[in-house]
PDB file of C-alpha atoms and ligand atoms in Angstrom:
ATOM      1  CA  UNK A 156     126.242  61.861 170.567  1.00 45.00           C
ATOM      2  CA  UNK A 157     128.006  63.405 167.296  1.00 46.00           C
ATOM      3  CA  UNK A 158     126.323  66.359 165.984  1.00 46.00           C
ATOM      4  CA  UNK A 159     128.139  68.972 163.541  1.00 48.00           C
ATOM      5  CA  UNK A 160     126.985  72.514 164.218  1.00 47.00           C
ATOM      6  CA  UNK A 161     128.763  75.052 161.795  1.00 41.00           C
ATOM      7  CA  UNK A 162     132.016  73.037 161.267  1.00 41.00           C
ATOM      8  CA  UNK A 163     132.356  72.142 165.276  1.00 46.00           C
ATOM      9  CA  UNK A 164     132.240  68.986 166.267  1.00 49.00           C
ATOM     10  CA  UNK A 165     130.006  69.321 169.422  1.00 50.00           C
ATOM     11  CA  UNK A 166     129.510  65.743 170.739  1.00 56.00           C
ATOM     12  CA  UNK A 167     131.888  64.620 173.798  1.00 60.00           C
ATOM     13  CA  UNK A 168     135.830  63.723 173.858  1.00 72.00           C
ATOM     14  CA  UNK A 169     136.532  61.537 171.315  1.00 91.00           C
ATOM     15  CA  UNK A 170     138.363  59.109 173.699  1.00 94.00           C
ATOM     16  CA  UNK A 171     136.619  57.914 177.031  1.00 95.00           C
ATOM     17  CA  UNK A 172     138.427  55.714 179.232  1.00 95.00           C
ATOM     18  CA  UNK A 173     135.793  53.215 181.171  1.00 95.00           C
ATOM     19  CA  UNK A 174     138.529  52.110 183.192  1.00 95.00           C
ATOM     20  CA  UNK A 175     142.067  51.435 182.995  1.00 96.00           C
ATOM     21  CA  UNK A 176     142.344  48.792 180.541  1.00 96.00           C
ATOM     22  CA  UNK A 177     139.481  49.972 178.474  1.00 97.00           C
ATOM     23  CA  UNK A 178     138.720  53.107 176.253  1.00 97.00           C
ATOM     24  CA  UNK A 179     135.644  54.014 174.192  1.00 97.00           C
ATOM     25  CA  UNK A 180     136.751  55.755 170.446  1.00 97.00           C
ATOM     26  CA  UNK A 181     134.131  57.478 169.719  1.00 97.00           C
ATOM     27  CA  UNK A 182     132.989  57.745 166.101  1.00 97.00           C
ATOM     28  CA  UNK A 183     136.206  55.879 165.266  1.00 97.00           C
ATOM     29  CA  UNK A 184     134.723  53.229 162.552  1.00 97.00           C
ATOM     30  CA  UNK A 185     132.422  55.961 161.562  1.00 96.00           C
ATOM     31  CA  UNK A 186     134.828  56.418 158.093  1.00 96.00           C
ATOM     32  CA  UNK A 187     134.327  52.965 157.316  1.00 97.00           C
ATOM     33  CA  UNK A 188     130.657  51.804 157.574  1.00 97.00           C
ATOM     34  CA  UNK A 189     129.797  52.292 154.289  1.00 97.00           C
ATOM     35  CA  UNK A 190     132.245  49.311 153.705  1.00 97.00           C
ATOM     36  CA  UNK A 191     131.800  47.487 156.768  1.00 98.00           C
ATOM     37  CA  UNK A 192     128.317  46.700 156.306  1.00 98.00           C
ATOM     38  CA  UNK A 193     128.869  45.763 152.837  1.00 98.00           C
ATOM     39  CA  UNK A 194     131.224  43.436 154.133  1.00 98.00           C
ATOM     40  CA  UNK A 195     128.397  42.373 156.848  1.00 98.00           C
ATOM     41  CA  UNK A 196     126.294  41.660 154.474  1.00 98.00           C
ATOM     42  CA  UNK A 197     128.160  39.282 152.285  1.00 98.00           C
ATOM     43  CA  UNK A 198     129.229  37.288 155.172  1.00 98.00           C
ATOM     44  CA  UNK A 199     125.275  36.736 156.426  1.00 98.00           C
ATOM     45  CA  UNK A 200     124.924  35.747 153.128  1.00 98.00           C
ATOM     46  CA  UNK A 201     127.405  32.403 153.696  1.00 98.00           C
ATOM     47  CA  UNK A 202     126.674  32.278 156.868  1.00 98.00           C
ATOM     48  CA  UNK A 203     123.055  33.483 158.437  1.00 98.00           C
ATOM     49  CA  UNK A 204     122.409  35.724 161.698  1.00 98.00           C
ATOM     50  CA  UNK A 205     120.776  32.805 163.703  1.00 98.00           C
ATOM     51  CA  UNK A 206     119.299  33.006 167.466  1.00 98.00           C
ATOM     52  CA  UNK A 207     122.019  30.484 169.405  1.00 98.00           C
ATOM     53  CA  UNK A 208     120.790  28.478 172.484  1.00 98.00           C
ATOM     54  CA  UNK A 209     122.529  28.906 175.941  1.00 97.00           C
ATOM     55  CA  UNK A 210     124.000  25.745 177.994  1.00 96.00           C
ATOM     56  CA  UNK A 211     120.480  26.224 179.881  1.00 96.00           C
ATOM     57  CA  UNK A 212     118.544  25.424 177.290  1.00 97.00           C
ATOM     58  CA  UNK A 213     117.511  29.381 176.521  1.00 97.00           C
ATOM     59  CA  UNK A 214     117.673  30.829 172.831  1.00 98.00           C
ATOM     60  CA  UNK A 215     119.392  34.261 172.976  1.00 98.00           C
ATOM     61  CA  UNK A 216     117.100  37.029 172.058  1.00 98.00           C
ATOM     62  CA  UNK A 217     120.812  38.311 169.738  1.00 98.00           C
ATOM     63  CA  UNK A 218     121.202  36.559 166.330  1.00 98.00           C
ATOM     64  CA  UNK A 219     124.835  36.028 165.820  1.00 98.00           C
ATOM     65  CA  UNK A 220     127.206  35.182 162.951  1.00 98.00           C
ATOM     66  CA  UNK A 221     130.821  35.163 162.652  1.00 99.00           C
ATOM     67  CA  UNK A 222     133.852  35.868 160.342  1.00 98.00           C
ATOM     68  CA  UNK A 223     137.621  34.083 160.787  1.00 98.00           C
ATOM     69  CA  UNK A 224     139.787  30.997 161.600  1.00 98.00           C
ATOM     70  CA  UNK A 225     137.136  30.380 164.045  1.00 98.00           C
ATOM     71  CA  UNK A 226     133.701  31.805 165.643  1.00 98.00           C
ATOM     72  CA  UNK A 227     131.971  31.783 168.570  1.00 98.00           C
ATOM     73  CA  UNK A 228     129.354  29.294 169.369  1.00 98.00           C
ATOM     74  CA  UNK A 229     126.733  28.156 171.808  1.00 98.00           C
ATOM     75  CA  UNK A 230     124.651  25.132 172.171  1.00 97.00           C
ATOM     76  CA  UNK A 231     123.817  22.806 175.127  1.00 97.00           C
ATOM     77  CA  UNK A 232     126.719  21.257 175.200  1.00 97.00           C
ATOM     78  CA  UNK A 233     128.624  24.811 175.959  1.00 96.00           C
ATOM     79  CA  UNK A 234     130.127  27.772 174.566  1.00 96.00           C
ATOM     80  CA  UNK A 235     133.558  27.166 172.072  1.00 97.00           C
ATOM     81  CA  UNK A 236     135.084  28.627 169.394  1.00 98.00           C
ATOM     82  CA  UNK A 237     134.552  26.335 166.425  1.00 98.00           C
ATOM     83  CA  UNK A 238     136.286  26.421 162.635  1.00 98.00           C
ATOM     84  CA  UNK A 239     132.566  25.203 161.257  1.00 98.00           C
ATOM     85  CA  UNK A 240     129.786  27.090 161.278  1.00 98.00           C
ATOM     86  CA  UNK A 241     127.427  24.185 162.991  1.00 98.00           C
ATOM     87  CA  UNK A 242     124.661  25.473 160.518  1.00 98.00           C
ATOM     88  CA  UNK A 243     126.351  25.048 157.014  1.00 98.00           C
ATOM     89  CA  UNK A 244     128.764  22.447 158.263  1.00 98.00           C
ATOM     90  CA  UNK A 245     131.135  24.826 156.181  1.00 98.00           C
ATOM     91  CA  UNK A 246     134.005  26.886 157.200  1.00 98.00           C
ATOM     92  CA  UNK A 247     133.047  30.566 159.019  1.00 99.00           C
ATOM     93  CA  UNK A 248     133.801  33.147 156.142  1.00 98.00           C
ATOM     94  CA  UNK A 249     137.335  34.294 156.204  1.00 98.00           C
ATOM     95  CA  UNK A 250     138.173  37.868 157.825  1.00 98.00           C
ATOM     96  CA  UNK A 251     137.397  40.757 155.270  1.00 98.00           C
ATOM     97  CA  UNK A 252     141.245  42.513 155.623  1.00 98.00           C
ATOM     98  CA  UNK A 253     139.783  45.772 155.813  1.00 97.00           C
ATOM     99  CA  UNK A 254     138.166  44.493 159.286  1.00 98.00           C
ATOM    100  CA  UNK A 255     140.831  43.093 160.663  1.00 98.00           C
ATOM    101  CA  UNK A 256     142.482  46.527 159.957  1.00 98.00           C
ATOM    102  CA  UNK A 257     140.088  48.452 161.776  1.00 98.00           C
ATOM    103  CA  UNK A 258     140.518  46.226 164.477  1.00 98.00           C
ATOM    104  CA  UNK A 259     144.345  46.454 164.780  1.00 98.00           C
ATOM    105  CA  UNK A 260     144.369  50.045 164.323  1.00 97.00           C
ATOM    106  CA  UNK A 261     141.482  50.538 167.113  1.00 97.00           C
ATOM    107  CA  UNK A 262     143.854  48.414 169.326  1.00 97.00           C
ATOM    108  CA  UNK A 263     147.257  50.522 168.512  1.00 97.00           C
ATOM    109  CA  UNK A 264     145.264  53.661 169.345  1.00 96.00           C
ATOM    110  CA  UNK A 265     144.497  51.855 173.095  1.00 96.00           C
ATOM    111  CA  UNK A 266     147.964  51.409 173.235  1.00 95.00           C
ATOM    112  CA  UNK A 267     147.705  47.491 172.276  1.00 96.00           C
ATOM    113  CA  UNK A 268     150.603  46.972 169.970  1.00 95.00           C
ATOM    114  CA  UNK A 269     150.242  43.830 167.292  1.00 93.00           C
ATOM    115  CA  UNK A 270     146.400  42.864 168.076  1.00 97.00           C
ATOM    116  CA  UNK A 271     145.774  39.884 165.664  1.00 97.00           C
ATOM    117  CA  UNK A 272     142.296  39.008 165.720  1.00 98.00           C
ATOM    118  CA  UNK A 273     141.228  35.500 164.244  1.00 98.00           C
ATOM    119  CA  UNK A 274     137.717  35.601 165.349  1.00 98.00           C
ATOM    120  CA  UNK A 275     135.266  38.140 164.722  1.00 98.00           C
ATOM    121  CA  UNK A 276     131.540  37.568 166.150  1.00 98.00           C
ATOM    122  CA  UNK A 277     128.828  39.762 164.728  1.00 99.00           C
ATOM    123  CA  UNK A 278     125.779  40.301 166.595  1.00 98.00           C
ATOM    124  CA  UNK A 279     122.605  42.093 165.452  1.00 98.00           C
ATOM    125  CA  UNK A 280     120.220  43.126 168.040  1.00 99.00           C
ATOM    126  CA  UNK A 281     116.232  44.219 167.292  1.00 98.00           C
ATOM    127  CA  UNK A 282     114.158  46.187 169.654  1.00 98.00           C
ATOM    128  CA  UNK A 283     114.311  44.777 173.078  1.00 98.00           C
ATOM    129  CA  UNK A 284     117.079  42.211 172.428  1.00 98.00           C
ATOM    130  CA  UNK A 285     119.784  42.574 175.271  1.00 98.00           C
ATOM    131  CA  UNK A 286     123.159  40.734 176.448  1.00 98.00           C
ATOM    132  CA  UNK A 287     123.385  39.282 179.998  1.00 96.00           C
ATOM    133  CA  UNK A 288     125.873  40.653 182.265  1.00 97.00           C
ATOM    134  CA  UNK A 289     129.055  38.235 181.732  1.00 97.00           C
ATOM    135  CA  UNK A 290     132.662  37.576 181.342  1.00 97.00           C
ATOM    136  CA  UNK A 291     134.580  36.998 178.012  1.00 97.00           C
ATOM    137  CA  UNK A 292     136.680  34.036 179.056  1.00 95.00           C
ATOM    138  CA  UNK A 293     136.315  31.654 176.471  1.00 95.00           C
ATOM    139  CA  UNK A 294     139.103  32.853 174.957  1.00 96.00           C
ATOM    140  CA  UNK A 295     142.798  30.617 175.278  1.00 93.00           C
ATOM    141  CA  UNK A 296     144.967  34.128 175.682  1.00 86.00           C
ATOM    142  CA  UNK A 297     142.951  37.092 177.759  1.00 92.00           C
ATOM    143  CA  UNK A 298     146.377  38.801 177.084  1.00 93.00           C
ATOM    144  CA  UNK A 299     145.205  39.958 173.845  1.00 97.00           C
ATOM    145  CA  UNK A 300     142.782  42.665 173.988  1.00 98.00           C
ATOM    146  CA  UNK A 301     139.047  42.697 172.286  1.00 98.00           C
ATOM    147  CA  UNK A 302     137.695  44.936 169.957  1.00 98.00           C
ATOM    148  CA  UNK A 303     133.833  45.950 169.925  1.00 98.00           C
ATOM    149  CA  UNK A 304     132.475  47.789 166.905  1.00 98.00           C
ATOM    150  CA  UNK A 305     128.848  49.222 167.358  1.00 98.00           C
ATOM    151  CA  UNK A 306     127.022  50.116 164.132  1.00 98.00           C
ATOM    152  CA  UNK A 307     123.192  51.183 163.392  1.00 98.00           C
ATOM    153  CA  UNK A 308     120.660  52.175 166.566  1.00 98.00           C
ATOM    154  CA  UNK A 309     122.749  53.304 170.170  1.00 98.00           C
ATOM    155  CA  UNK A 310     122.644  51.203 173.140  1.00 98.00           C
ATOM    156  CA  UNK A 311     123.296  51.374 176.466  1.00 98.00           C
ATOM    157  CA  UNK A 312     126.495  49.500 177.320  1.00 98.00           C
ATOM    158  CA  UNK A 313     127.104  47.937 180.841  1.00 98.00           C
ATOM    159  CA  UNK A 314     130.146  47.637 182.328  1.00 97.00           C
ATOM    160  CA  UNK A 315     131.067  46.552 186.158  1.00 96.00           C
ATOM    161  CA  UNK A 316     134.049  45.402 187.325  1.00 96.00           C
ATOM    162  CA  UNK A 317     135.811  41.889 188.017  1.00 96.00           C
ATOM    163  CA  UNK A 318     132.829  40.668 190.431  1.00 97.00           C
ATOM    164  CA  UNK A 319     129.094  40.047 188.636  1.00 97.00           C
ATOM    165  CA  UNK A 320     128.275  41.962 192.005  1.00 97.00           C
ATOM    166  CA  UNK A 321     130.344  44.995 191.203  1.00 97.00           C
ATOM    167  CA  UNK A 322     128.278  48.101 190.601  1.00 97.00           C
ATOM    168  CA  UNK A 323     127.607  48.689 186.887  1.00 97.00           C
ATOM    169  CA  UNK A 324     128.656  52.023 184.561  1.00 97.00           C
ATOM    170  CA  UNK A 325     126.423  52.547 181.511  1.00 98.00           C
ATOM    171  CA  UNK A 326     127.443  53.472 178.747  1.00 97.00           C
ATOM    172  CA  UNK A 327     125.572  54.902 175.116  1.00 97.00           C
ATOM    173  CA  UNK A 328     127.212  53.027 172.324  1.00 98.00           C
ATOM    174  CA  UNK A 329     126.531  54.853 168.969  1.00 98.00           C
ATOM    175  CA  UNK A 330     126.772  53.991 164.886  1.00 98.00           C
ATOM    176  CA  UNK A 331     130.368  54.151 164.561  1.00 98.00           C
ATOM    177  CA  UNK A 332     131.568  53.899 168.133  1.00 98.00           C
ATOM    178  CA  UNK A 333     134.610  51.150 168.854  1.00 98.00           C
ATOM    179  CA  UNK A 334     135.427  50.254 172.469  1.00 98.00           C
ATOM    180  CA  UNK A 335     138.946  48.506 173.203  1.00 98.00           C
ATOM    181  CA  UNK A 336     139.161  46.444 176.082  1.00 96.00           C
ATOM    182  CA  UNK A 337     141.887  44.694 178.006  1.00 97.00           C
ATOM    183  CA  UNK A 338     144.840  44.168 180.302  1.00 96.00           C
ATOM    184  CA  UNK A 339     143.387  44.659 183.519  1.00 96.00           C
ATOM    185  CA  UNK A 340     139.692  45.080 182.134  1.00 97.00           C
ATOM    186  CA  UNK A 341     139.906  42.609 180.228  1.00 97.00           C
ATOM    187  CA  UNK A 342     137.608  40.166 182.443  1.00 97.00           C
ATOM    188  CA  UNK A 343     135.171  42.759 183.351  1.00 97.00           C
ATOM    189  CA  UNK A 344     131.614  41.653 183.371  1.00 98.00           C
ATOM    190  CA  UNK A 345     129.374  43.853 180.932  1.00 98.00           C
ATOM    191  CA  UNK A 346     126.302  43.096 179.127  1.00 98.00           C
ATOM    192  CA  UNK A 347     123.639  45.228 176.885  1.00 98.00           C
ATOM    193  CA  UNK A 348     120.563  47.199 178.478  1.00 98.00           C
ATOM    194  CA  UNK A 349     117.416  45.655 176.118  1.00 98.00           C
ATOM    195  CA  UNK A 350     117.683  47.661 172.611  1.00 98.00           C
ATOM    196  CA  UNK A 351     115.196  50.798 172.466  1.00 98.00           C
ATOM    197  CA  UNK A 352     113.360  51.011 169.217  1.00 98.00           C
ATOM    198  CA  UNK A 353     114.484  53.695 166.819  1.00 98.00           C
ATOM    199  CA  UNK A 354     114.810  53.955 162.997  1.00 98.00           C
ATOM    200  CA  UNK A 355     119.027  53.803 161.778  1.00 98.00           C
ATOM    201  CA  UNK A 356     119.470  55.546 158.242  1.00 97.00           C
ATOM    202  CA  UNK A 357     121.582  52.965 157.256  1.00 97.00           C
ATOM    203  CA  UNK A 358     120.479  50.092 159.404  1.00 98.00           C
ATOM    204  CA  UNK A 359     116.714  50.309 160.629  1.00 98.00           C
ATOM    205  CA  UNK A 360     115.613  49.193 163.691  1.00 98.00           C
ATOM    206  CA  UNK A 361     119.246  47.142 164.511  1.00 98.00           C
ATOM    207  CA  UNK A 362     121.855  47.439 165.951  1.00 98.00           C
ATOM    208  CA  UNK A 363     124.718  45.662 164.972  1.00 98.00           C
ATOM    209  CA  UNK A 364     128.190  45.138 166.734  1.00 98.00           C
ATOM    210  CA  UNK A 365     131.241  43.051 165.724  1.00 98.00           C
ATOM    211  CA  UNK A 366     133.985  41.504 168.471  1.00 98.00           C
ATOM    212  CA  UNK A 367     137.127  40.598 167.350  1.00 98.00           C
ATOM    213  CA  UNK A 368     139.369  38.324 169.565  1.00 98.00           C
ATOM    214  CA  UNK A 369     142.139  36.655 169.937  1.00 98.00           C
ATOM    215  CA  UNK A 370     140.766  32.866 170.306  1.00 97.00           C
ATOM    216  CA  UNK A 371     143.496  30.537 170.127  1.00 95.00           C
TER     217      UNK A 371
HETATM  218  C1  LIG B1103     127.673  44.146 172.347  1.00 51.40           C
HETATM  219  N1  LIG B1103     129.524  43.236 173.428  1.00 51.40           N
HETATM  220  O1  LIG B1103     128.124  45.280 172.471  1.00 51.40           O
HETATM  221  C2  LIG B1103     128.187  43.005 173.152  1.00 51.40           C
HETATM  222  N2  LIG B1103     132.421  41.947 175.025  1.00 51.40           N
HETATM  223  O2  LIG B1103     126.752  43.904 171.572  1.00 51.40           O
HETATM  224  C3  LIG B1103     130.258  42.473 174.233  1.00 51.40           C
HETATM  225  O3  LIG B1103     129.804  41.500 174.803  1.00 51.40           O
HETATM  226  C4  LIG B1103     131.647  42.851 174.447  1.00 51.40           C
HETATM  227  O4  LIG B1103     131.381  45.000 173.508  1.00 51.40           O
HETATM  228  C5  LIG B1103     133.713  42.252 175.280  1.00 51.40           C
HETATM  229  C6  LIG B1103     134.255  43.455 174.948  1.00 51.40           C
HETATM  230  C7  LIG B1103     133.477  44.395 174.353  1.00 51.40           C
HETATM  231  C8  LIG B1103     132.148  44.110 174.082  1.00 51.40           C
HETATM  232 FE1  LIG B1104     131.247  40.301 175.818  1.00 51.40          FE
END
């Protein structure tokens, strides 16, 4: 938690490592979410939040969007990163440059030199929407690292190790908060503890969180 008592910043460190491989920036995109969510918002306006549906046949309780080259999709057939948007049939908006900024300069900061993102998947959570414990291996290189931008209402953040059976760490994930996460992280399984209600100044009651990767 930030909180600014006579000029002194008296929340935590401002950079938490979760393990080696992966660091938490606290407050990092904090500068920017005036602009980021301006940017959010014209890209759900191309291309809607909708709630995907798994391999199994479940619909996420997360609505999801994306921005660049290509996004991230599921459907029964599987999980892929497409250049449509399966809804529109169009193109995924492009990557807003001052995005893919944040993103590279999160990444230099955890010591990953030259991240170029060309996916960016945008997921807004309501009360009691939550993410699975799972892997992120659907991309071609895990070389490149990912970045995860959390904006609006805090959640918890889960995060175990390289077997689903690995003890979890949790995690508060706040407006403004960017974890970087790679090398030998990289496959970690993590998920998202159900969203608690709340009221965001700037958001309401969601929570929204961008990943950029390095698909292909
Ligand atoms: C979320 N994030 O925070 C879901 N994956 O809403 C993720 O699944 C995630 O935050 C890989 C790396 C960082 C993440
Ligand atoms: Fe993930």
């Amino acid at each position: 938690m930030t909180d600014l008592f006579d000029g002194f910043e008296i929340a935590g460190p401002a950079r938490e490592p979760l393990a080696p491989g992966a660091v938490l920036l606290r407050g990092f995109a904090q500068p920017h979410a005036t602009e980021l969510l301006a940017a959010i918002e014209a890209i759900a306006a191309q291309a809607p939040f909708r709630r995907m549906i798994t391999p199994g046949g479940h619909q996420m309780s997360v609505a999801m969007t994306n921005c660049g080259s290509v996004g991230w999709v599921t459907d029964r057939s599987g999980y892929r990163y497409d250049p449509v948007d399966p809804d529109s049939g169009q193109r995924w908006p492009a990557m807003p440059p001052l995005l893919r900024q944040l993103a590279e300069q999160a990444a230099s900061e955890a010591g990953f030199a030259a991240f170029a993102p060309d996916a960016c998947l945008i997921n807004c959570y309501e009360p009691g929407a939550k993410m699975s414990l799972h892997q992120d291996r659907d991309e071609r290189d895990v070389g490149a690292p990912i970045v995860s931008v959390s904006l609006g209402l805090p959640a918890t953040f889960l995060f175990g190790g390289l077997k689903r059976s690995d003890k979890t760490q949790r995690y508060r994930l706040a407006h403004g908060d960017v974890v970087v996460w790679g090398g030998p992280a990289r496959l970690a399984f993590h998920g998202v503890a159900p969203l608690a209600d709340g009221e965001h100044a700037r958001l309401g009651r969601r929570r929204i969180n961008l990943t950029f990767r390095r698909a292909r």
